[in-house]
Amino acid sequence: MTARTGWSSGRQIDSGEACRWRNGETGNGELMQNDRPAVRLWIDGVGCWLISRSQRLTVGSMQPASSAIRSGGEASSSEHIGIFSDLRSRHASFSREDGSFILEPRGRVRIGNVDRNSAMPLSNEAAIQLGDEVVMKYCLPSPLSGSARLTLESGHRFANSLNGIILLEKTCLLGAGSQSHIVCKNWQRDIVIFERANNLFCKVSSRESSTENGSGEQQEAPQVLECRPGEILSGEDWSFHVEAIDLPAV
């Protein structure tokens, strides 16, 4: 595991650099089935969050009845997240369509006390009841980003030690503000996670600091770091570990 510090020894990325995960290639030279694999962020003092970039994310019980490869050898573009519950194995899915997210019920789903039996676009702050007891909240925290946040509101737990899920649509904001996708209350800076050529990067916001003679303020430039699985990125008051995660495909 490698540690990189955001404002001292961190390696910045220039526009011409070749990325190790481009085309789904890992650091070991192995090819992954999904060229936009999910990662977990273990954020100090905050929790564990999934960054999902697949075309479709399915939620349900812990054991999806499926295979990672579809008939004909085509790699699946859908990932599965288990919930400790008595839901169906594939109870509902969230898919991307023109920058929005569509809910596709496969088991009993209720929104606004109304049973939903067909695919529907989701609105901000939607409370989604799965089965009889599981309640999930869908939220679009930032008007500047189409990324969505999924959390469980009923006391149930996601598998994989997850506190929540980010359905990534270009950018994801981490910080202390209420419009952050992942709220990090004690951070003094905002961090934006974004995609470039199917790889994840983070941009650490600038700050003002006193000049050496104390005569004024100078602006530190934002810094861009590659979010490589297996590494720890950190700064003065922030730190997170980036981890690749092998999710079941459905």
XYZ file of N, CA and C in Angstrom:
750
model
N 0.851 -1.192 0.000
C 0.000 0.000 0.000
C 0.882 1.236 0.000
N 0.570 2.189 -0.835
C 1.378 3.393 -0.986
C 0.620 4.603 -0.485
N 1.312 5.481 0.217
C 0.696 6.718 0.697
C 1.230 7.881 -0.119
N 0.329 8.768 -0.500
C 0.728 9.982 -1.204
C 0.059 11.165 -0.534
N 0.813 12.223 -0.330
C 0.303 13.390 0.374
C -0.098 14.454 -0.624
N -1.278 15.029 -0.419
C -1.843 15.924 -1.407
C -1.048 17.182 -1.664
N -0.384 17.754 -0.642
C 0.232 19.066 -0.861
C 1.738 19.069 -0.639
N 2.361 17.894 -0.647
C 3.815 17.898 -0.588
C 4.402 16.936 -1.601
N 4.344 15.630 -1.316
C 4.999 14.670 -2.193
C 4.080 14.059 -3.232
N 2.815 14.468 -3.288
C 1.884 13.874 -4.238
C 2.312 14.121 -5.681
N 2.187 13.092 -6.529
C 2.587 13.226 -7.920
C 1.432 13.783 -8.726
N 1.615 14.916 -9.337
C 0.582 15.500 -10.165
C 0.582 14.859 -11.546
N -0.545 14.962 -12.234
C -0.744 14.298 -13.514
C -0.696 15.317 -14.631
N 0.124 15.063 -15.644
C 0.087 15.928 -16.810
C -0.812 15.301 -17.860
N -1.237 16.102 -18.800
C -2.266 15.676 -19.746
C -1.817 14.540 -20.653
N -0.511 14.353 -20.838
C -0.052 13.335 -21.766
C 0.307 12.018 -21.120
N 0.101 11.902 -19.806
C 0.548 10.689 -19.116
C -0.361 9.508 -19.418
N 0.215 8.359 -19.683
C -0.557 7.125 -19.885
C -1.022 6.621 -18.534
N -2.293 6.175 -18.454
C -2.876 5.754 -17.188
C -2.882 4.234 -17.097
N -2.559 3.718 -15.933
C -2.440 2.275 -15.788
C -3.761 1.547 -15.970
N -4.884 2.200 -15.619
C -6.160 1.505 -15.689
C -6.893 1.763 -16.993
N -6.249 2.417 -17.949
C -6.924 2.639 -19.224
C -7.202 1.294 -19.887
N -8.381 1.185 -20.475
C -8.814 -0.053 -21.116
C -8.916 -1.218 -20.151
N -9.128 -0.908 -18.850
C -9.355 -1.967 -17.882
C -8.104 -2.704 -17.461
N -6.915 -2.170 -17.692
C -5.703 -2.892 -17.330
C -5.271 -2.513 -15.934
N -5.037 -3.503 -15.083
C -4.601 -3.260 -13.721
C -3.099 -3.106 -13.686
N -2.592 -2.768 -12.504
C -1.151 -2.630 -12.352
C -0.406 -3.937 -12.553
N -1.087 -5.080 -12.449
C -0.451 -6.371 -12.667
C -0.537 -6.829 -14.111
N -1.070 -5.997 -15.003
C -1.177 -6.360 -16.397
C -2.373 -7.234 -16.717
N -3.295 -7.404 -15.741
C -4.469 -8.229 -15.973
C -5.595 -7.373 -16.527
N -6.414 -7.959 -17.389
C -7.535 -7.232 -17.951
C -8.787 -7.479 -17.131
N -9.483 -6.420 -16.794
C -10.708 -6.516 -16.024
C -11.894 -6.580 -16.974
N -13.001 -7.182 -16.536
C -14.177 -7.295 -17.378
C -14.855 -5.943 -17.575
N -14.740 -5.073 -16.609
C -15.369 -3.764 -16.672
C -14.277 -2.713 -16.819
N -14.310 -1.924 -17.912
C -13.268 -0.926 -18.089
C -13.526 0.334 -17.270
N -14.600 0.351 -16.505
C -14.857 1.432 -15.548
C -15.180 0.789 -14.197
N -14.216 0.110 -13.585
C -14.500 -0.657 -12.370
C -14.846 0.234 -11.188
N -15.664 -0.313 -10.301
C -16.012 0.389 -9.064
C -14.816 0.404 -8.120
N -14.784 1.399 -7.249
C -13.782 1.454 -6.191
C -14.474 1.799 -4.875
N -13.830 1.381 -3.797
C -14.245 1.807 -2.471
C -13.301 2.888 -1.971
N -13.860 3.902 -1.349
C -13.066 4.919 -0.665
C -13.239 4.727 0.831
N -12.150 4.398 1.508
C -12.146 4.317 2.969
C -11.675 5.678 3.483
N -12.611 6.493 3.942
C -12.323 7.884 4.275
C -12.180 8.014 5.785
N -11.038 8.485 6.222
C -10.766 8.604 7.655
C -11.815 9.486 8.328
N -12.405 8.974 9.407
C -13.375 9.739 10.176
C -14.735 9.869 9.528
N -14.938 9.245 8.370
C -16.195 9.385 7.632
C -16.843 8.028 7.389
N -16.119 7.105 6.779
C -16.681 5.791 6.503
C -16.222 5.257 5.153
N -16.952 4.268 4.672
C -16.600 3.576 3.430
C -17.681 3.814 2.384
N -17.281 4.311 1.227
C -18.228 4.659 0.170
C -17.820 4.003 -1.133
N -18.823 3.522 -1.867
C -18.600 2.932 -3.175
C -18.770 3.992 -4.252
N -17.836 4.052 -5.177
C -17.965 4.879 -6.369
C -18.275 3.938 -7.525
N -19.528 3.960 -7.990
C -19.968 3.060 -9.057
C -20.032 3.818 -10.374
N -19.454 3.194 -11.419
C -19.441 3.815 -12.743
C -20.071 2.913 -13.795
N -20.664 1.807 -13.393
C -21.233 0.866 -14.355
C -22.528 1.423 -14.942
N -22.946 0.850 -16.039
C -24.178 1.281 -16.692
C -25.397 0.980 -15.843
N -25.318 -0.072 -15.051
C -26.455 -0.464 -14.218
C -25.950 -1.007 -12.888
N -26.595 -0.613 -11.803
C -26.304 -1.129 -10.470
C -27.562 -1.790 -9.936
N -27.435 -3.054 -9.519
C -28.567 -3.808 -8.995
C -28.399 -3.988 -7.488
N -29.500 -3.883 -6.756
C -29.476 -4.117 -5.315
C -30.459 -5.231 -4.986
N -30.155 -5.959 -3.932
C -31.015 -7.061 -3.512
C -30.364 -7.833 -2.389
N -30.685 -9.109 -2.294
C -30.130 -9.929 -1.228
C -28.646 -10.177 -1.473
N -28.038 -10.932 -0.596
C -26.600 -11.104 -0.641
C -26.121 -12.021 -1.755
N -26.984 -12.856 -2.302
C -26.555 -13.863 -3.263
C -27.294 -13.706 -4.591
N -26.810 -12.870 -5.518
C -27.463 -12.765 -6.825
C -27.268 -14.044 -7.625
N -28.335 -14.517 -8.233
C -28.240 -15.721 -9.056
C -27.813 -15.314 -10.454
N -26.518 -15.258 -10.680
C -26.026 -14.760 -11.963
C -24.595 -15.182 -12.185
N -24.081 -14.797 -13.347
C -22.691 -15.059 -13.693
C -22.043 -13.771 -14.157
N -20.718 -13.672 -13.993
C -20.008 -12.457 -14.393
C -19.957 -12.297 -15.900
N -20.140 -13.389 -16.641
C -20.109 -13.317 -18.094
C -21.448 -13.760 -18.652
N -22.027 -12.946 -19.514
C -23.292 -13.296 -20.133
C -23.084 -14.373 -21.192
N -24.168 -14.941 -21.637
C -24.079 -15.926 -22.708
C -23.442 -15.286 -23.922
N -22.580 -16.052 -24.597
C -21.868 -15.514 -25.746
C -20.559 -14.864 -25.377
N -20.233 -14.832 -24.065
C -18.939 -14.317 -23.636
C -18.884 -12.828 -23.434
N -20.011 -12.130 -23.497
C -20.015 -10.673 -23.327
C -19.932 -10.325 -21.850
N -19.051 -9.402 -21.490
C -18.918 -8.995 -20.098
C -20.147 -8.216 -19.656
N -20.591 -8.478 -18.438
C -21.758 -7.781 -17.908
C -21.396 -6.344 -17.561
N -22.335 -5.424 -17.789
C -22.122 -4.018 -17.438
C -22.897 -3.643 -16.192
N -23.435 -4.638 -15.471
C -24.218 -4.387 -14.274
C -23.512 -4.963 -13.068
N -23.426 -4.181 -12.001
C -22.828 -4.619 -10.748
C -23.923 -4.847 -9.716
N -23.639 -5.708 -8.748
C -24.621 -6.035 -7.721
C -24.090 -5.641 -6.349
N -24.953 -4.964 -5.573
C -24.655 -4.643 -4.181
C -25.685 -5.341 -3.301
N -25.197 -6.152 -2.376
C -26.089 -6.857 -1.469
C -26.519 -5.988 -0.292
N -27.709 -6.264 0.191
C -28.243 -5.629 1.405
C -28.599 -6.749 2.368
N -28.191 -6.633 3.622
C -28.546 -7.632 4.627
C -30.043 -7.521 4.901
N -30.811 -8.374 4.231
C -32.264 -8.265 4.273
C -32.866 -9.534 3.684
N -34.199 -9.562 3.593
C -34.890 -10.692 2.954
C -35.433 -10.302 1.579
N -34.771 -9.361 0.910
C -35.192 -8.946 -0.423
C -34.943 -10.063 -1.433
N -35.513 -9.898 -2.612
C -35.196 -10.790 -3.718
C -33.728 -10.618 -4.093
N -33.182 -11.628 -4.765
C -31.754 -11.573 -5.102
C -31.428 -10.362 -5.966
N -32.302 -10.032 -6.911
C -32.157 -8.826 -7.728
C -33.456 -8.054 -7.610
N -33.539 -7.224 -6.585
C -34.822 -6.614 -6.239
C -35.125 -5.369 -7.067
N -34.088 -4.593 -7.366
C -34.268 -3.367 -8.157
C -32.929 -2.981 -8.750
N -32.967 -2.197 -9.799
C -31.722 -1.736 -10.405
C -31.832 -0.261 -10.751
N -30.665 0.374 -10.807
C -30.543 1.782 -11.167
C -29.711 1.839 -12.444
N -30.261 2.400 -13.500
C -29.554 2.468 -14.774
C -29.424 3.915 -15.233
N -28.450 4.157 -16.087
C -28.177 5.496 -16.596
C -28.883 5.707 -17.929
N -29.446 6.879 -18.082
C -30.088 7.222 -19.353
C -30.037 8.726 -19.545
N -29.225 9.167 -20.500
C -29.104 10.591 -20.834
C -28.779 11.452 -19.625
N -27.838 10.975 -18.796
C -27.407 11.752 -17.653
C -28.309 11.658 -16.446
N -29.395 10.895 -16.529
C -30.300 10.692 -15.395
C -30.238 9.231 -14.965
N -30.909 8.924 -13.851
C -30.945 7.560 -13.339
C -32.379 7.057 -13.311
N -32.537 5.834 -13.799
C -33.844 5.198 -13.917
C -33.916 4.038 -12.930
N -34.997 3.972 -12.168
C -35.242 2.857 -11.258
C -36.055 1.796 -11.987
N -35.578 0.558 -11.937
C -36.267 -0.563 -12.569
C -36.644 -1.587 -11.494
N -37.905 -1.642 -11.078
C -38.310 -2.606 -10.056
C -38.284 -4.034 -10.590
N -37.826 -4.946 -9.750
C -37.889 -6.375 -10.052
C -38.605 -7.129 -8.933
N -38.716 -6.483 -7.803
C -39.520 -6.962 -6.689
C -40.445 -5.834 -6.272
N -41.050 -5.947 -5.099
C -41.970 -4.902 -4.640
C -41.214 -3.618 -4.331
N -41.617 -2.523 -4.956
C -41.010 -1.211 -4.764
C -42.121 -0.190 -4.583
N -41.973 0.678 -3.595
C -42.932 1.757 -3.352
C -42.180 3.077 -3.242
N -42.721 4.113 -3.888
C -42.206 5.474 -3.758
C -43.398 6.378 -3.510
N -43.338 7.171 -2.442
C -44.460 8.032 -2.113
C -45.722 7.243 -1.797
N -45.565 6.090 -1.126
C -46.696 5.226 -0.746
C -47.460 4.670 -1.941
N -46.794 4.653 -3.106
C -47.431 4.123 -4.304
C -46.557 2.985 -4.840
N -47.174 1.846 -5.130
C -46.435 0.729 -5.712
C -45.960 1.105 -7.115
N -44.718 0.767 -7.414
C -44.135 1.050 -8.723
C -43.789 -0.274 -9.394
N -44.349 -0.494 -10.559
C -44.185 -1.772 -11.247
C -43.417 -1.673 -12.550
N -43.056 -0.465 -12.956
C -42.340 -0.287 -14.214
C -41.224 0.730 -14.022
N -40.318 0.780 -15.000
C -39.177 1.682 -14.914
C -39.632 3.132 -14.841
N -38.933 3.920 -14.035
C -39.302 5.327 -13.860
C -38.068 6.138 -13.515
N -38.023 7.411 -13.990
C -36.926 8.289 -13.593
C -37.078 8.686 -12.129
N -35.960 8.869 -11.466
C -35.977 9.219 -10.048
C -35.819 10.721 -9.863
N -36.521 11.242 -8.875
C -36.403 12.650 -8.519
C -35.595 12.778 -7.232
N -35.033 13.953 -7.031
C -34.201 14.206 -5.862
C -34.972 13.965 -4.566
N -34.292 13.420 -3.575
C -34.831 13.141 -2.243
C -35.896 12.045 -2.256
N -35.885 11.192 -3.262
C -36.868 10.104 -3.312
C -36.570 9.072 -2.231
N -37.611 8.686 -1.480
C -37.523 7.607 -0.502
C -38.070 6.344 -1.163
N -37.224 5.349 -1.329
C -37.562 4.147 -2.077
C -37.715 2.988 -1.096
N -38.916 2.451 -1.001
C -39.134 1.293 -0.145
C -38.992 0.022 -0.965
N -38.088 -0.840 -0.529
C -37.851 -2.119 -1.172
C -38.423 -3.218 -0.282
N -39.350 -4.005 -0.808
C -39.991 -5.015 0.019
C -40.826 -4.359 1.105
N -40.865 -4.984 2.272
C -41.699 -4.475 3.357
C -40.970 -3.548 4.309
N -39.633 -3.613 4.350
C -38.935 -2.912 5.422
C -37.772 -2.033 4.972
N -37.120 -2.390 3.883
C -35.908 -1.672 3.493
C -36.280 -0.336 2.851
N -35.683 0.744 3.339
C -35.914 2.078 2.779
C -34.577 2.663 2.362
N -34.502 3.059 1.115
C -33.299 3.655 0.542
C -33.613 5.077 0.104
N -32.668 5.971 0.320
C -32.844 7.363 -0.097
C -31.958 7.664 -1.296
N -32.568 8.277 -2.302
C -31.866 8.707 -3.513
C -31.754 10.220 -3.460
N -30.541 10.733 -3.597
C -30.322 12.166 -3.431
C -29.355 12.686 -4.475
N -29.649 13.882 -4.983
C -28.753 14.619 -5.884
C -28.279 15.854 -5.119
N -27.185 15.744 -4.378
C -26.807 16.828 -3.458
C -26.399 18.133 -4.129
N -25.766 18.036 -5.296
C -25.194 19.230 -5.918
C -25.883 19.561 -7.231
N -26.296 20.809 -7.410
C -26.886 21.205 -8.700
C -25.855 21.264 -9.816
N -24.575 21.177 -9.475
C -23.511 21.254 -10.466
C -23.027 19.877 -10.913
N -23.637 18.825 -10.389
C -23.207 17.466 -10.731
C -24.419 16.561 -10.845
N -24.387 15.652 -11.808
C -25.469 14.689 -11.965
C -25.279 13.427 -11.156
N -24.198 13.333 -10.378
C -23.969 12.143 -9.563
C -25.016 12.044 -8.459
N -25.412 10.804 -8.154
C -26.446 10.549 -7.158
C -25.859 9.796 -5.972
N -26.516 9.959 -4.825
C -26.108 9.284 -3.593
C -27.221 8.352 -3.132
N -26.858 7.121 -2.803
C -27.799 6.145 -2.268
C -27.383 5.785 -0.849
N -28.331 5.909 0.083
C -28.091 5.511 1.464
C -29.283 4.711 1.973
N -29.058 3.927 3.009
C -30.126 3.160 3.635
C -30.623 3.923 4.857
N -31.935 4.074 4.962
C -32.545 4.878 6.010
C -33.323 4.039 7.024
N -33.317 2.725 6.865
C -34.188 1.864 7.668
C -33.438 1.009 8.676
N -32.155 1.288 8.878
C -31.382 0.499 9.820
C -30.744 -0.728 9.205
N -31.007 -1.001 7.948
C -30.368 -2.115 7.259
C -28.952 -1.712 6.852
N -28.181 -2.692 6.389
C -26.782 -2.439 6.035
C -26.469 -2.987 4.652
N -25.653 -2.211 3.927
C -25.085 -2.714 2.688
C -24.006 -3.748 2.999
N -23.765 -4.649 2.050
C -22.607 -5.532 2.133
C -21.339 -4.730 1.853
N -20.206 -5.378 1.989
C -18.906 -4.779 1.667
C -18.554 -3.601 2.558
N -19.154 -3.536 3.753
C -18.844 -2.485 4.739
C -19.172 -1.085 4.245
N -20.128 -0.970 3.329
C -20.418 0.323 2.719
C -21.360 1.155 3.575
N -21.044 2.438 3.708
C -21.970 3.396 4.311
C -22.922 3.977 3.286
N -22.516 3.974 2.037
C -23.359 4.514 0.983
C -22.733 4.286 -0.378
N -23.491 4.661 -1.405
C -23.087 4.430 -2.790
C -23.203 5.738 -3.569
N -22.206 6.035 -4.359
C -22.265 7.161 -5.285
C -22.390 6.607 -6.699
N -23.472 6.977 -7.386
C -23.624 6.662 -8.805
C -22.965 7.810 -9.564
N -21.754 7.580 -10.005
C -20.927 8.669 -10.525
C -21.376 9.092 -11.916
N -21.583 10.386 -12.069
C -21.862 11.002 -13.362
C -20.882 12.178 -13.519
N -19.688 11.845 -13.957
C -18.597 12.786 -14.229
C -17.874 13.246 -12.968
N -18.581 13.804 -11.950
C -17.884 14.348 -10.790
C -18.578 13.956 -9.500
N -17.790 13.940 -8.426
C -18.307 13.669 -7.081
C -17.574 14.581 -6.112
N -18.322 15.302 -5.297
C -17.737 16.281 -4.374
C -17.652 15.716 -2.963
N -16.455 15.801 -2.358
C -16.229 15.450 -0.964
C -15.884 16.725 -0.213
N -16.533 16.960 0.914
C -16.241 18.161 1.685
C -17.232 18.345 2.812
N -17.105 19.474 3.502
C -17.926 19.726 4.685
C -19.289 20.310 4.354
N -19.484 20.802 3.146
C -20.723 21.477 2.793
C -21.892 20.538 2.571
N -23.089 21.090 2.668
C -24.308 20.287 2.521
C -24.514 19.802 1.092
N -23.849 20.409 0.122
C -23.977 19.983 -1.270
C -22.935 18.950 -1.668
N -22.172 18.472 -0.708
C -21.203 17.419 -0.985
C -21.922 16.091 -1.155
N -21.457 15.278 -2.080
C -21.999 13.938 -2.223
C -21.625 13.070 -1.022
N -20.390 13.227 -0.557
C -19.935 12.561 0.663
C -19.535 13.660 1.647
N -20.293 13.804 2.715
C -20.059 14.887 3.666
C -18.929 14.488 4.617
N -17.885 15.323 4.633
C -16.715 15.114 5.487
C -16.614 16.346 6.395
N -17.235 16.274 7.552
C -17.506 17.464 8.369
C -16.263 18.224 8.803
N -15.168 17.528 9.000
C -13.984 18.185 9.564
C -12.971 18.633 8.509
N -13.318 18.502 7.251
C -12.383 18.911 6.202
C -12.435 20.414 5.984
N -11.269 21.000 5.752
C -11.182 22.425 5.440
C -11.187 22.681 3.937
N -10.940 21.649 3.143
C -10.917 21.776 1.695
C -12.008 20.910 1.078
N -12.362 21.236 -0.152
C -13.215 20.367 -0.956
C -12.333 19.566 -1.905
N -12.762 18.337 -2.177
C -12.084 17.488 -3.141
C -13.110 17.026 -4.162
N -12.774 17.159 -5.424
C -13.644 16.708 -6.511
C -13.024 15.471 -7.149
N -13.780 14.372 -7.151
C -13.364 13.171 -7.868
C -13.987 13.219 -9.254
N -13.183 12.938 -10.272
C -13.685 13.019 -11.640
C -13.024 11.945 -12.492
N -13.604 11.729 -13.670
C -13.097 10.737 -14.610
C -12.302 11.406 -15.727
N -11.270 10.718 -16.154
C -10.540 11.123 -17.350
C -10.076 9.841 -18.033
N -10.539 9.610 -19.248
C -10.164 8.413 -20.016
C -10.398 7.140 -19.207
N -11.586 7.069 -18.564
C -12.012 5.896 -17.800
C -11.233 5.702 -16.504
N -10.423 6.659 -16.103
C -9.673 6.579 -14.864
C -10.156 7.652 -13.899
N -9.965 7.406 -12.614
C -10.416 8.331 -11.591
C -9.267 9.208 -11.106
N -9.585 10.477 -10.905
C -8.641 11.445 -10.377
C -9.352 12.263 -9.305
N -8.581 12.960 -8.483
C -9.182 13.902 -7.539
C -8.478 15.248 -7.642
N -9.267 16.281 -7.528
C -8.766 17.652 -7.566
C -8.971 18.260 -6.188
N -7.876 18.626 -5.552
C -7.919 19.208 -4.209
C -8.012 20.715 -4.348
N -8.990 21.318 -3.680
C -9.239 22.749 -3.841
C -8.063 23.563 -3.324
N -7.936 24.773 -3.854
C -6.876 25.680 -3.441
C -7.224 26.313 -2.106
N -6.247 26.998 -1.538
C -6.491 27.745 -0.309
C -5.580 28.967 -0.282
N -5.912 29.907 0.574
C -5.055 31.068 0.754
C -4.127 30.830 1.931
N -2.893 31.285 1.829
C -1.935 31.129 2.916
C -1.090 32.395 3.023
N -0.564 32.655 4.212
C 0.238 33.843 4.420
C 1.568 33.721 3.696
N 2.055 34.847 3.171
C 3.388 34.850 2.574
C 4.424 34.757 3.684
N 5.664 34.469 3.312
C 6.703 34.254 4.317
C 6.901 35.467 5.218
N 6.795 36.668 4.667
C 7.002 37.856 5.495
C 5.713 38.356 6.126
N 4.609 37.616 5.918
C 3.342 37.976 6.534
C 2.683 39.184 5.929
N 3.156 39.625 4.775
C 2.664 40.864 4.191
C 1.357 40.711 3.427
N 0.917 39.512 3.189
C -0.309 39.350 2.423
C -0.678 37.896 2.254
N -1.625 37.649 1.369
C -2.109 36.295 1.115
C -1.746 35.872 -0.300
N -1.414 34.619 -0.454
C -1.169 34.078 -1.779
C -2.045 32.854 -1.980
N -2.404 32.593 -3.202
C -3.327 31.508 -3.533
C -2.555 30.286 -3.986
N -2.768 29.171 -3.284
C -2.177 27.913 -3.728
C -3.001 27.338 -4.868
N -2.324 26.828 -5.864
C -3.034 26.263 -7.010
C -3.666 24.925 -6.630
N -4.832 24.598 -7.203
C -5.417 23.271 -6.977
C -4.458 22.182 -7.456
N -4.575 21.026 -6.852
C -3.709 19.912 -7.210
C -4.544 18.743 -7.696
N -4.071 18.053 -8.722
C -4.764 16.897 -9.280
C -3.932 15.653 -9.038
N -4.559 14.626 -8.450
C -3.897 13.364 -8.159
C -4.686 12.224 -8.768
N -3.990 11.202 -9.225
C -4.655 10.013 -9.733
C -5.089 9.142 -8.561
N -6.328 8.651 -8.610
C -6.862 7.783 -7.554
C -6.546 6.335 -7.911
N -5.352 5.898 -7.628
C -4.918 4.550 -7.962
C -5.353 3.572 -6.877
N -6.007 2.492 -7.234
C -6.356 1.477 -6.231
C -5.116 0.984 -5.501
N -5.232 0.882 -4.173
C -4.131 0.441 -3.338
C -3.360 1.564 -2.690
N -3.665 2.797 -3.039
C -2.932 3.925 -2.480
C -3.765 4.702 -1.470
N -3.056 5.428 -0.614
C -3.672 6.354 0.325
C -3.333 7.770 -0.115
N -4.348 8.602 -0.281
C -4.162 10.009 -0.588
C -4.486 10.800 0.666
N -3.663 11.785 0.988
C -3.873 12.513 2.239
C -3.370 13.938 2.147
N -3.885 14.758 3.056
C -3.478 16.143 3.197
C -3.451 16.503 4.668
N -3.516 17.789 4.965
C -3.407 18.234 6.352
C -4.523 17.693 7.234
N -5.743 17.677 6.715
C -6.869 17.243 7.540
C -7.761 16.246 6.813
N -7.241 15.611 5.764
C -8.038 14.644 5.016
C -7.171 13.462 4.593
N -7.819 12.313 4.485
C -7.110 11.111 4.074
C -8.122 10.078 3.629
N -7.828 9.390 2.524
C -8.658 8.257 2.147
C -7.841 7.224 1.382
N -8.266 5.990 1.539
C -7.633 4.847 0.883
C -8.509 4.440 -0.288
N -7.910 4.288 -1.456
C -8.623 3.870 -2.663
C -8.440 2.365 -2.826
N -9.543 1.650 -2.939
C -9.470 0.192 -3.023
C -10.325 -0.325 -4.168
N -9.717 -1.145 -5.017
C -10.512 -1.839 -6.041
C -11.400 -2.867 -5.372
N -12.584 -3.079 -5.911
C -13.522 -4.029 -5.327
C -14.121 -4.878 -6.442
N -14.169 -6.171 -6.210
C -14.685 -7.116 -7.184
C -16.151 -7.394 -6.857
N -17.052 -6.705 -7.539
C -18.478 -6.860 -7.291
C -19.060 -7.951 -8.167
N -20.058 -8.697 -7.659
C -20.733 -9.664 -8.525
C -21.385 -8.945 -9.694
N -21.371 -9.570 -10.845
C -22.022 -9.022 -12.033
C -23.323 -9.778 -12.288
N -24.355 -9.047 -12.707
C -25.661 -9.666 -12.939
C -26.156 -9.314 -14.327
